[in-house]
Coordinates of C-alpha atoms and ligand atoms in Angstrom, one line a residue:
Chain A
X1 CA -0.2 -0.1 -0.1
X2 CA 0.9 3.5 -0.4
X3 CA 1.4 5.7 2.7
X4 CA 0.3 9.1 2.5
X5 CA -0.4 11.7 5.0
X6 CA 1.7 13.0 8.0
X7 CA 3.4 9.9 8.0
X8 CA 5.6 11.0 5.0
X9 CA 7.2 14.2 4.3
X10 CA 5.1 14.9 1.3
X11 CA 2.0 16.7 2.1
X12 CA -1.5 15.6 -0.7
X13 CA -2.0 18.7 -2.8
X14 CA -5.1 20.3 -2.1
X15 CA -7.7 19.6 -4.7
X16 CA -8.0 22.7 -6.2
X17 CA -5.2 24.9 -8.4
X18 CA -4.6 28.4 -7.4
X19 CA -5.9 29.0 -11.0
X20 CA -9.1 27.5 -9.9
X21 CA -9.4 29.1 -6.5
X22 CA -8.7 32.6 -8.5
X23 CA -11.4 31.7 -10.8
X24 CA -13.9 30.9 -8.1
X25 CA -13.1 33.3 -5.7
X26 CA -12.6 36.7 -5.9
X27 CA -9.6 38.4 -4.8
X28 CA -8.3 35.1 -3.7
X29 CA -4.4 35.9 -3.0
X30 CA -4.6 39.5 -3.0
X31 CA -2.8 39.6 0.0
X32 CA -0.6 36.5 -0.5
X33 CA 2.3 38.7 0.1
X34 CA 2.3 39.3 3.8
X35 CA 3.6 43.1 2.7
X36 CA 0.0 43.4 1.8
X37 CA -1.2 42.6 5.2
X38 CA -1.9 45.4 7.5
X39 CA -1.0 43.7 10.7
X40 CA 1.4 41.1 9.1
X41 CA 4.0 42.8 11.5
X42 CA 2.4 43.2 14.5
X43 CA 4.2 46.0 16.3
X44 CA 4.9 48.6 13.6
X45 CA 6.0 52.2 13.8
X46 CA 2.9 54.5 12.7
X47 CA 3.9 57.9 11.9
X48 CA 0.4 59.3 11.2
X49 CA -1.8 58.3 13.6
X50 CA -3.4 61.9 13.7
X51 CA -1.9 62.9 17.1
X52 CA -0.3 66.2 17.1
X53 CA 0.9 66.1 20.4
X54 CA 3.6 63.8 22.3
X55 CA 1.5 63.6 25.1
X56 CA -2.3 64.4 25.3
X57 CA -3.7 67.3 27.3
X58 CA -5.3 66.3 30.5
X59 CA -8.8 65.8 30.9
X60 CA -10.5 67.6 33.9
X61 CA -11.3 65.1 36.8
X62 CA -14.7 66.4 37.6
X63 CA -14.9 63.7 40.7
X64 CA -12.5 61.4 41.7
X65 CA -12.1 58.9 39.3
X66 CA -11.6 55.4 40.1
X67 CA -8.4 54.0 39.0
X68 CA -6.7 50.7 38.7
X69 CA -3.7 50.2 40.9
X70 CA -1.9 48.9 38.0
X71 CA -1.9 52.5 36.7
X72 CA 0.9 54.9 37.9
X73 CA -1.0 58.0 37.1
X74 CA -4.4 58.9 36.1
X75 CA -4.7 58.6 32.5
X76 CA -5.2 61.9 30.2
X77 CA -8.3 60.8 28.7
X78 CA -11.1 58.5 30.7
X79 CA -14.8 57.3 30.5
X80 CA -17.3 59.5 32.8
X81 CA -20.3 57.4 32.3
X82 CA -21.8 55.9 35.9
X83 CA -19.7 57.2 38.5
X84 CA -19.4 54.5 41.4
X85 CA -22.0 55.3 43.6
X86 CA -23.5 53.6 47.1
X87 CA -22.2 50.4 48.2
X88 CA -21.7 48.9 45.0
X89 CA -19.6 51.8 44.0
X90 CA -17.4 51.4 47.4
X91 CA -16.7 48.0 46.3
X92 CA -15.6 49.0 43.1
X93 CA -13.7 51.6 44.0
X94 CA -11.9 49.4 47.0
X95 CA -11.3 46.5 44.3
X96 CA -9.7 49.0 41.8
X97 CA -7.4 50.7 44.5
X98 CA -6.2 47.3 45.9
X99 CA -5.8 44.1 43.9
X100 CA -4.1 43.9 40.7
X101 CA -5.2 42.3 37.9
X102 CA -3.5 39.2 38.7
X103 CA -5.8 38.7 41.9
X104 CA -9.1 36.6 41.2
X105 CA -10.5 38.5 44.1
X106 CA -10.2 41.9 42.3
X107 CA -12.6 40.1 39.3
X108 CA -14.8 38.4 41.8
X109 CA -15.3 41.8 43.8
X110 CA -16.6 43.4 40.6
X111 CA -19.0 40.5 39.8
X112 CA -20.3 40.8 43.3
X113 CA -20.5 44.8 42.9
X114 CA -22.7 44.2 39.8
X115 CA -25.1 42.1 41.6
X116 CA -25.4 44.7 44.3
X117 CA -25.3 47.5 41.5
X118 CA -28.8 45.9 40.2
X119 CA -30.2 45.5 43.1
X120 CA -29.6 49.0 44.5
X121 CA -31.0 50.2 40.9
X122 CA -34.0 48.2 41.0
X123 CA -35.2 49.4 44.2
X124 CA -34.7 53.1 43.2
X125 CA -36.6 52.3 40.0
X126 CA -39.6 51.4 42.4
X127 CA -38.9 54.7 44.3
X128 CA -38.7 56.6 40.9
X129 CA -41.8 54.5 40.2
X130 CA -40.1 53.3 36.9
X131 CA -39.8 49.8 38.1
X132 CA -38.0 47.6 35.9
X133 CA -40.3 45.6 33.4
X134 CA -38.8 41.9 32.8
X135 CA -41.4 41.1 29.9
X136 CA -40.4 44.3 27.9
X137 CA -36.8 44.7 29.0
X138 CA -35.9 41.3 28.1
X139 CA -37.4 41.3 24.2
X140 CA -39.1 38.2 24.7
X141 CA -42.3 39.4 22.7
X142 CA -39.8 39.1 19.8
X143 CA -40.3 35.6 20.4
X144 CA -43.7 35.8 18.6
X145 CA -42.8 38.4 15.9
X146 CA -39.6 36.9 14.9
X147 CA -40.5 33.1 14.7
X148 CA -39.4 31.9 18.4
X149 CA -40.4 28.3 17.8
X150 CA -39.6 27.9 14.1
X151 CA -35.8 29.4 14.6
X152 CA -35.3 26.7 17.8
X153 CA -37.4 23.4 17.2
X154 CA -36.7 21.1 13.9
X155 CA -33.3 22.5 13.7
X156 CA -29.9 20.9 14.7
X157 CA -29.1 23.6 17.0
X158 CA -27.2 23.0 20.2
X159 CA -28.6 26.1 22.2
X160 CA -32.5 24.9 22.9
X161 CA -30.7 22.5 25.7
X162 CA -30.0 25.3 28.2
X163 CA -31.9 28.3 26.6
X164 CA -34.3 27.3 29.4
X165 CA -32.0 28.4 31.8
X166 CA -32.1 32.5 30.6
X167 CA -35.4 33.2 32.5
X168 CA -34.3 31.4 35.2
X169 CA -31.2 33.6 35.2
X170 CA -33.9 36.9 34.9
X171 CA -36.3 35.7 37.3
X172 CA -34.2 33.9 39.6
X173 CA -33.2 36.3 42.3
X174 CA -36.8 37.9 42.5
X175 CA -37.9 34.5 43.2
X176 CA -35.5 33.8 45.9
X177 CA -35.9 37.3 47.2
X178 CA -40.0 37.1 47.3
X179 CA -39.3 33.3 48.9
X180 CA -37.1 35.1 51.4
X181 CA -39.5 38.2 51.8
X182 CA -42.6 35.8 52.4
X183 CA -40.9 33.5 54.8
X184 CA -39.7 36.6 56.6
X185 CA -43.1 38.0 56.7
X186 CA -44.5 34.6 58.0
X187 CA -42.2 34.6 60.7
X188 CA -43.0 37.7 61.8
X189 CA -46.6 37.4 61.6
X190 CA -46.3 34.1 63.8
X191 CA -44.1 36.1 66.2
X192 CA -46.5 38.6 66.8
X193 CA -49.5 36.2 67.2
X194 CA -47.3 33.9 69.9
Chain B
X1 CA -31.7 62.0 23.6
X2 CA -32.6 58.6 23.7
X3 CA -30.5 55.9 24.6
X4 CA -30.6 52.3 25.1
X5 CA -29.5 51.4 29.0
X6 CA -28.4 48.2 30.6
X7 CA -30.5 47.1 33.4
X8 CA -29.0 43.9 35.0
X9 CA -28.3 40.6 32.8
X10 CA -30.7 40.1 29.7
X11 CA -32.4 43.7 30.3
X12 CA -32.0 46.7 28.6
X13 CA -34.7 49.5 27.8
X14 CA -34.4 52.7 26.3
X15 CA -34.0 56.1 28.5
X16 CA -33.7 59.6 28.2
X17 CA -30.1 60.6 28.8
X18 CA -28.2 64.0 28.5
X19 CA -26.4 64.4 25.3
X20 CA -22.6 64.0 26.0
X21 CA -20.5 66.7 26.7
X22 CA -16.8 67.9 25.3
X23 CA -14.6 66.9 28.3
X24 CA -11.3 66.9 26.6
X25 CA -10.2 69.8 23.6
X26 CA -9.7 67.0 21.4
X27 CA -13.6 65.0 21.9
X28 CA -16.0 65.3 19.3
X29 CA -19.9 65.0 19.8
X30 CA -20.9 62.4 17.2
X31 CA -24.9 62.2 16.2
X32 CA -25.5 58.6 15.4
X33 CA -27.0 57.8 12.5
X34 CA -26.3 54.0 12.5
X35 CA -25.0 51.5 14.8
X36 CA -25.2 47.6 15.2
X37 CA -25.0 45.1 17.8
X38 CA -21.9 42.7 18.1
X39 CA -21.5 39.4 19.6
X40 CA -19.4 41.2 22.0
X41 CA -22.2 43.2 23.1
X42 CA -24.0 40.0 23.9
X43 CA -21.3 39.0 26.7
X44 CA -22.4 42.3 28.5
X45 CA -26.0 41.4 27.8
X46 CA -25.9 38.3 29.4
X47 CA -24.0 40.0 32.6
X48 CA -20.5 37.9 32.0
X49 CA -18.3 41.0 31.8
X50 CA -17.6 42.1 35.0
X51 CA -18.2 45.8 35.9
X52 CA -20.9 46.4 33.8
X53 CA -22.8 49.3 35.2
X54 CA -26.6 49.8 35.7
X55 CA -27.4 52.5 33.5
X56 CA -24.6 51.8 30.9
X57 CA -25.0 52.3 27.1
X58 CA -23.8 49.6 24.8
X59 CA -22.6 50.2 21.1
X60 CA -19.2 50.3 19.7
X61 CA -20.1 49.8 15.8
X62 CA -21.5 53.0 14.6
X63 CA -21.1 55.6 12.0
X64 CA -22.9 59.3 12.4
X65 CA -22.2 63.0 11.6
X66 CA -19.8 65.3 13.8
X67 CA -22.1 67.5 15.9
X68 CA -19.5 69.4 18.0
X69 CA -15.9 69.4 18.1
X70 CA -13.3 70.1 21.1
X71 CA -11.2 73.3 20.8
X72 CA -8.2 71.3 19.8
X73 CA -9.9 69.2 17.0
X74 CA -7.9 70.1 13.6
X75 CA -9.0 67.0 11.0
X76 CA -13.0 67.0 11.5
X77 CA -15.7 69.8 11.3
X78 CA -19.5 69.7 12.3
X79 CA -21.3 68.2 9.7
X80 CA -18.9 65.9 8.7
X81 CA -19.8 61.9 8.1
X82 CA -17.7 59.6 10.0
X83 CA -17.4 56.0 10.7
X84 CA -15.3 55.1 14.1
X85 CA -13.5 52.3 15.1
X86 CA -14.6 50.6 18.2
X87 CA -10.8 51.3 20.0
X88 CA -10.5 54.5 22.0
X89 CA -7.0 55.1 21.4
X90 CA -4.6 58.3 21.8
X91 CA -2.1 57.8 18.8
X92 CA 0.8 58.7 20.9
X93 CA 1.4 55.9 23.5
X94 CA 3.9 53.3 23.1
X95 CA 1.3 50.7 22.4
X96 CA -0.3 53.3 19.6
X97 CA 2.8 54.1 17.7
X98 CA 3.5 50.7 17.2
X99 CA 0.3 50.0 15.9
X100 CA -1.6 48.5 18.7
X101 CA -4.7 50.5 18.7
X102 CA -6.7 48.2 20.5
X103 CA -4.3 48.1 23.6
X104 CA -4.0 52.2 24.4
X105 CA -2.5 53.1 27.4
X106 CA -3.8 56.2 27.5
X107 CA -7.7 55.5 27.7
X108 CA -8.6 52.9 30.2
X109 CA -8.1 54.3 33.4
X110 CA -9.7 50.8 35.1
X111 CA -7.5 48.2 33.8
X112 CA -3.9 47.6 32.2
X113 CA -4.8 44.7 30.6
X114 CA -7.9 46.0 28.3
X115 CA -8.0 48.6 26.0
X116 CA -10.6 51.0 26.0
X117 CA -13.9 50.6 23.7
X118 CA -17.3 52.7 23.4
X119 CA -19.6 51.1 25.4
X120 CA -18.3 48.0 26.4
X121 CA -18.4 48.3 30.6
X122 CA -15.8 49.8 32.8
X123 CA -13.8 47.1 32.5
X124 CA -13.2 48.6 29.0
X125 CA -12.8 51.8 30.4
X126 CA -16.3 53.2 31.5
X127 CA -17.3 55.3 28.1
X128 CA -21.1 55.1 27.2
X129 CA -21.7 53.8 23.8
X130 CA -23.3 54.6 20.7
X131 CA -26.9 52.4 20.5
X132 CA -28.3 55.9 21.5
X133 CA -28.7 59.5 19.3
X134 CA -25.1 60.6 20.4
X135 CA -22.2 59.8 21.6
X136 CA -19.0 61.2 22.9
X137 CA -15.7 60.5 20.7
X138 CA -12.4 61.0 22.2
X139 CA -9.3 61.5 20.1
X140 CA -11.3 62.9 17.3
X141 CA -8.6 63.8 15.3
X142 CA -7.2 60.0 16.1
X143 CA -10.0 57.5 15.6
X144 CA -12.4 58.7 13.1
X145 CA -12.3 58.7 9.6
X146 CA -14.5 60.2 6.8
X147 CA -16.8 58.0 5.3
X148 CA -15.8 57.7 1.5
X149 CA -18.3 58.8 -1.3
X150 CA -18.5 55.4 -2.5
X151 CA -18.9 53.4 0.6
X152 CA -22.8 52.3 1.9
X153 CA -23.7 53.1 5.2
X154 CA -23.9 49.6 5.9
X155 CA -20.5 48.8 4.8
X156 CA -19.2 51.6 6.4
X157 CA -20.8 50.5 10.0
X158 CA -19.7 46.8 9.4
X159 CA -16.3 48.2 9.0
X160 CA -16.1 49.8 12.4
X161 CA -15.6 46.3 14.0
X162 CA -16.8 42.8 13.0
X163 CA -15.2 43.2 9.3
X164 CA -11.9 44.3 10.1
X165 CA -11.8 41.9 12.9
X166 CA -12.3 38.8 10.3
X167 CA -9.5 40.5 8.2
X168 CA -7.4 40.9 11.1
X169 CA -8.1 37.1 12.4
X170 CA -7.1 36.0 9.1
X171 CA -3.9 37.8 9.3
X172 CA -3.3 36.3 12.4
X173 CA -3.4 32.8 11.2
X174 CA -0.1 33.5 9.2
X175 CA -1.6 31.8 6.4
X176 CA 1.0 30.7 3.4
X177 CA -0.4 29.6 -0.3
X178 CA -2.7 26.3 0.3
X179 CA -3.4 26.5 4.0
X180 CA -6.1 24.6 5.3
X181 CA -8.0 27.2 7.5
X182 CA -10.4 25.9 10.3
X183 CA -13.1 28.9 11.6
X184 CA -14.8 28.2 14.4
X185 CA -18.3 30.3 14.8
X186 CA -20.3 31.3 11.7
X187 CA -21.3 34.6 13.1
X188 CA -20.0 37.8 11.6
X189 CA -16.4 37.8 12.7
X190 CA -16.1 33.9 11.5
X191 CA -17.8 35.0 8.2
X192 CA -15.3 37.5 7.6
X193 CA -12.3 35.8 8.6
X194 CA -13.5 32.8 6.2
X195 CA -13.6 35.2 3.5
X196 CA -10.4 36.8 4.4
X197 CA -8.7 33.7 4.4
X198 CA -9.0 33.2 0.5
X199 CA -7.7 36.8 0.0
X200 CA -4.4 35.6 2.0
X201 CA -4.2 32.5 -0.2
X202 CA -5.7 29.8 1.7
X203 CA -6.3 26.1 -0.1
X204 CA -9.4 25.0 1.8
X205 CA -12.0 27.0 4.2
X206 CA -14.1 25.1 6.6
X207 CA -16.5 26.7 8.8
X208 CA -17.7 25.1 12.0
X209 CA -21.0 26.2 13.7
X210 CA -24.3 24.5 14.9
X211 CA -26.6 26.6 13.2
X212 CA -27.6 25.7 10.0
X213 CA -28.5 29.0 8.6
X214 CA -25.3 30.6 9.4
X215 CA -23.3 27.8 7.7
X216 CA -25.5 28.2 4.7
X217 CA -24.3 31.7 4.6
X218 CA -20.6 30.6 5.4
X219 CA -21.4 28.9 1.6
X220 CA -22.3 31.5 -0.1
X221 CA -20.9 34.5 1.2
X222 CA -17.2 33.0 2.0
X223 CA -17.1 29.9 -0.2
X224 CA -16.6 27.8 2.6
X225 CA -16.8 23.9 3.3
X226 CA -19.0 23.5 6.4
X227 CA -20.0 21.4 9.2
X228 CA -22.7 21.3 12.1
X229 CA -20.7 19.9 15.1
X230 CA -24.3 18.9 16.3
X231 CA -24.3 16.3 13.6
X232 CA -21.0 14.5 15.0
X233 CA -20.1 12.8 18.0
X234 CA -16.5 14.2 17.9
X235 CA -16.0 17.1 15.5
X236 CA -12.1 16.9 16.5
X237 CA -11.9 13.3 15.0
X238 CA -14.5 14.7 12.0
X239 CA -11.8 17.5 11.3
X240 CA -8.7 15.1 11.6
X241 CA -10.6 12.8 8.8
X242 CA -11.2 15.8 6.8
X243 CA -7.3 16.8 6.4
X244 CA -6.0 13.3 5.8
X245 CA -5.2 13.2 9.4
X246 CA -2.9 16.2 9.5
X247 CA -5.4 18.5 11.2
X248 CA -5.8 22.2 10.0
X249 CA -2.7 24.8 9.3
X250 CA -4.4 27.0 10.8
X251 CA -7.6 27.9 13.4
X252 CA -9.7 30.9 13.9
X253 CA -11.9 31.0 17.2
X254 CA -14.6 33.5 16.3
X255 CA -16.8 31.9 19.0
X256 CA -15.8 33.6 22.5
X257 CA -16.6 33.2 25.9
X258 CA -20.1 32.0 25.4
X259 CA -19.2 28.7 23.0
X260 CA -21.9 25.5 22.8
X261 CA -21.0 22.2 22.2
X262 CA -20.3 21.2 25.9
X263 CA -23.4 21.5 28.2
X264 CA -20.9 21.2 30.7
X265 CA -18.7 24.0 29.8
X266 CA -21.5 26.1 28.3
X267 CA -23.4 26.1 31.4
X268 CA -20.7 26.4 34.1
X269 CA -19.0 29.5 32.2
X270 CA -22.0 31.2 30.5
X271 CA -25.0 30.5 33.0
X272 CA -23.7 29.9 36.4
X273 CA -20.6 32.0 36.1
X274 CA -18.5 29.5 37.6
X275 CA -15.7 30.1 35.0
X276 CA -14.9 33.5 35.1
X277 CA -13.0 33.3 31.6
X278 CA -15.9 31.5 29.8
X279 CA -16.8 28.6 28.0
X280 CA -13.3 27.6 26.1
X281 CA -14.9 24.9 23.8
X282 CA -14.1 26.4 20.7
X283 CA -10.6 27.3 22.0
X284 CA -10.2 23.7 23.0
X285 CA -11.4 22.3 19.6
X286 CA -8.9 25.0 17.8
X287 CA -6.3 23.4 19.9
X288 CA -7.0 19.9 19.2
X289 CA -7.9 20.2 15.4
X290 CA -4.7 22.3 14.4
X291 CA -1.8 20.1 13.0
X292 CA 1.1 20.2 15.2
X293 CA 3.2 23.3 14.9
X294 CA 0.6 25.0 13.2
X295 CA -1.5 28.4 14.3
X296 CA -4.5 29.6 16.3
X297 CA -5.6 32.9 15.9
X298 CA -8.3 34.2 19.0
X299 CA -10.7 36.5 17.8
X300 CA -13.3 35.3 20.4
X301 CA -14.0 37.4 23.4
X302 CA -13.1 36.2 26.9
X303 CA -13.7 37.1 30.6
X304 CA -10.8 38.3 32.7
X305 CA -10.5 35.3 34.8
X306 CA -9.5 31.8 34.5
X307 CA -11.3 29.0 32.2
X308 CA -10.4 25.5 31.5
X309 CA -8.0 25.4 28.3
X310 CA -6.5 22.7 27.2
X311 CA -2.6 24.1 27.8
X312 CA -1.1 20.8 27.7
X313 CA -2.0 20.2 23.7
X314 CA -1.0 23.9 23.1
X315 CA 2.3 23.5 24.4
X316 CA 3.0 19.5 23.3
X317 CA 1.8 20.5 19.9
X318 CA 4.1 23.6 19.4
X319 CA 1.5 25.6 18.4
X320 CA 1.8 29.5 17.8
X321 CA -1.2 31.6 19.2
X322 CA -1.8 34.8 18.2
X323 CA -4.3 37.2 19.4
X324 CA -5.7 40.5 20.0
X325 CA -8.4 43.1 19.7
X326 CA -8.4 44.6 16.5
X327 CA -6.5 47.5 15.8
X328 CA -9.4 48.6 13.4
X329 CA -8.0 51.7 11.9
X330 CA -4.8 50.2 10.8
X331 CA -6.5 47.6 8.8
X332 CA -8.8 50.5 6.8
X333 CA -6.7 51.1 4.1
X334 CA -6.3 47.8 2.3
X335 CA -9.5 46.6 3.2
X336 CA -11.2 50.0 1.8
X337 CA -9.4 48.3 -1.7
X338 CA -10.9 45.2 -1.3
X339 CA -14.4 46.4 -0.5
X340 CA -13.9 48.9 -3.5
X341 CA -12.4 45.8 -6.0
X342 CA -15.5 43.8 -5.1
X343 CA -13.6 41.4 -3.3
X344 CA -15.5 41.6 0.2
X345 CA -19.0 43.1 0.6
X346 CA -19.5 43.6 4.2
X347 CA -23.2 44.6 4.0
X348 CA -23.9 41.2 2.6
X349 CA -24.4 39.2 6.1
X350 CA -26.6 42.2 7.5
X351 CA -29.9 40.8 8.1
X352 CA -32.1 42.9 10.6
X353 CA -32.6 46.7 11.1
X354 CA -34.1 47.5 14.7
X355 CA -35.3 50.9 15.8
X356 CA -33.3 52.2 18.4
X357 CA -37.2 52.2 20.6
X358 CA -37.0 48.4 19.9
X359 CA -33.5 47.2 20.9
X360 CA -34.7 45.5 23.4
X361 CA -36.0 43.0 20.5
X362 CA -33.0 43.4 18.4
X363 CA -30.7 42.0 21.6
X364 CA -33.3 39.1 22.1
X365 CA -33.5 38.0 18.5
X366 CA -29.7 38.3 17.9
X367 CA -29.0 36.8 21.3
X368 CA -31.3 33.7 20.9
X369 CA -30.5 33.2 17.1
X370 CA -34.1 33.8 16.0
X371 CA -35.3 34.7 12.5
X372 CA -32.1 33.9 10.6
X373 CA -30.5 36.5 12.6
X374 CA -26.5 37.3 11.6
X375 CA -26.1 40.9 12.1
X376 CA -28.6 43.3 13.2
X377 CA -28.4 47.1 13.0
X378 CA -30.0 49.5 15.2
X379 CA -31.3 52.9 13.7
X380 CA -31.4 55.7 16.2
X381 CA -34.5 58.0 16.3
X382 CA -33.3 60.8 14.9
X383 CA -31.3 59.2 12.0
Ligands
NAD1 N1 -11.1 40.5 19.0 C1 -11.8 42.0 18.3 O1 -11.2 42.7 18.4 C2 -12.9 41.4 18.5 C3 -14.0 42.3 17.8 C4 -15.5 41.6 17.6 C5 -15.9 40.6 18.4 N2 -15.2 39.6 18.9 C6 -15.5 38.7 19.6 O2 -15.7 37.5 18.3 C7 -16.8 36.6 18.8 C8 -17.6 36.7 17.6 O3 -18.3 37.6 17.5 P1 -19.8 37.6 16.6 O4 -20.4 38.9 16.4 O5 -19.1 36.8 15.3 O6 -20.5 36.9 17.4 P2 -22.2 35.8 17.5 O7 -22.4 35.4 18.7 O8 -22.9 36.1 16.3 O9 -21.2 34.4 16.4 C9 -20.4 33.3 17.6 C10 -20.9 32.4 16.7 O10 -20.3 30.9 17.1 C11 -21.3 29.9 17.1 N3 -21.0 28.7 18.2 C12 -20.8 28.6 19.4 N4 -20.4 28.0 20.1 C13 -19.5 27.3 19.1 C14 -18.6 26.4 18.8 N5 -18.2 25.7 19.6 N6 -18.1 26.0 17.6 C15 -18.1 26.7 16.7 N7 -18.9 27.8 16.4 C16 -19.7 28.2 18.0 C17 -22.7 30.5 17.5 O11 -23.6 29.4 17.1 C18 -22.4 31.8 16.9 O12 -23.1 31.6 15.3 C19 -17.3 37.6 20.0 O13 -16.8 36.6 21.0 C20 -16.5 38.7 20.1 O14 -16.6 38.9 21.4 C21 -13.7 40.2 18.8
ZN2 ZN1 -17.4 44.3 18.3
ZN3 ZN1 -2.6 55.2 23.0

């Protein structure tokens, strides 16, 4: 028998020739020469970036901007969306000021703060009389207008196996909170009765 | 102005916000005329990116018109039509000067590892994004470019991230003539990567996904061979068989941290958030399907924590791994040529347009992959 494949030094040629590929696929090989590939040399000096400064002017710091402990200084430009506040803000500021990117605790604290932030904001949304509406905010009504069933079933998709978990993730914390609240009320009622 | 805001995992709504103000002399304020939802936005939407704050406006793929400029802006004036790369970058730091526009050191106060992007949580610098009527664009003399007259709005908006990322992904695969390239993921990034692999001279391009409608697009748009991984018990073995037991010369991960294909990996990572880095199924498949001494290009997005990556096989096989957030603007001149020559028509994968007011539905449809959705655009109210 003739041995082929990686057991020998020869590789069987691909079935199509360069000419056939060029014929079939518009632009085939246009960037064959790495010189034509913009990022072939990943680090390459850029003369004309549009920057007309050695170092940018400093953006005004209107409130104490949280900054990673891995930065020696506040960078000249920074985002100003959603300044940290309340308990979630305190957790975030602490984590940024304390832990390097190498510490898992840094990221876990952010994940915790994200959940605290959600609770804080949901409470506030009730006070502001604009409570969160899980039906409209999750966009689930598009299931009816965009073929929710037909898109999923009778297809060879892997995701229907776990998509049922999505509503659990959205509603889970509320169901749990409601459960805790109800059992709290029950205990209270019980205690008052005794 | 109207803006999309995040209200917690899987929840967003449209609210009234102040029009952003100039905060730095080189800022511009752009009135958004067309935006898109990216696969990366889904990681935020699902609550997988740490420090995604309630009230944050997402959106990093957009075009628009200059509404206001800061005092030091020289290259743009009010009314100019611009396309804006998703990276926020200064053009003058050590990294920017060497072309690493996705890794600027002067724009993300929150992290060293992560560059700054529009509307991508505080992990990416805490800038509100462009799924809104207006957006603050820092370093207006560095990032935005005028939209060429001959370019359509849909081409322009896909050229602000998804298309350059596919193109960059193919470059990171170090393709030489005749290479066999496997692309994991037939989303926008994977489709553009597959198409770009031919430009670099690939001899075979194979695309893997589990969504038949996307695989169909991979055959049409990217001239690729396709495999639906749910049809095979062992996609790695199938790829060995398909390549005469070599494996591929290169693989491109265009899936990222929400990869399917293993119920255990997907649920522990994407749903229960026990693997903070995300589900590494596609990356592990890439490691196991590429030949010894081959190359993997990782374009898929992952979280900042650990996940169960097969480092042993990566090392044993002598695989070269190339990664990065795409330096978008570096890709533009050459990519614009390809678009102009007709080698690549980025807008061909756009499937949906949602008005900003219905962006909640846009996210649900794109996230749940309903209605044949591949690339959804968002049209702001004032556009
Ligand atoms: N590096 C960058 O600069 C950059 C830029 C843009 C997007 N991204 C990342 O690229 C990834 C893809 O983005 P997109 O917009 O194409 O997203 P998308 O969600 O539309 O596409 C992902 C595709 O992967 C498929 N998939 C899931 N599990 C798979 C598996 N195990 N094997 C093969 N395919 C699988 C999905 O069905 C889907 O079609 C995201 O992770 C995004 O964050 C990176
Ligand atoms: Zn993106
Ligand atoms: Zn920089």
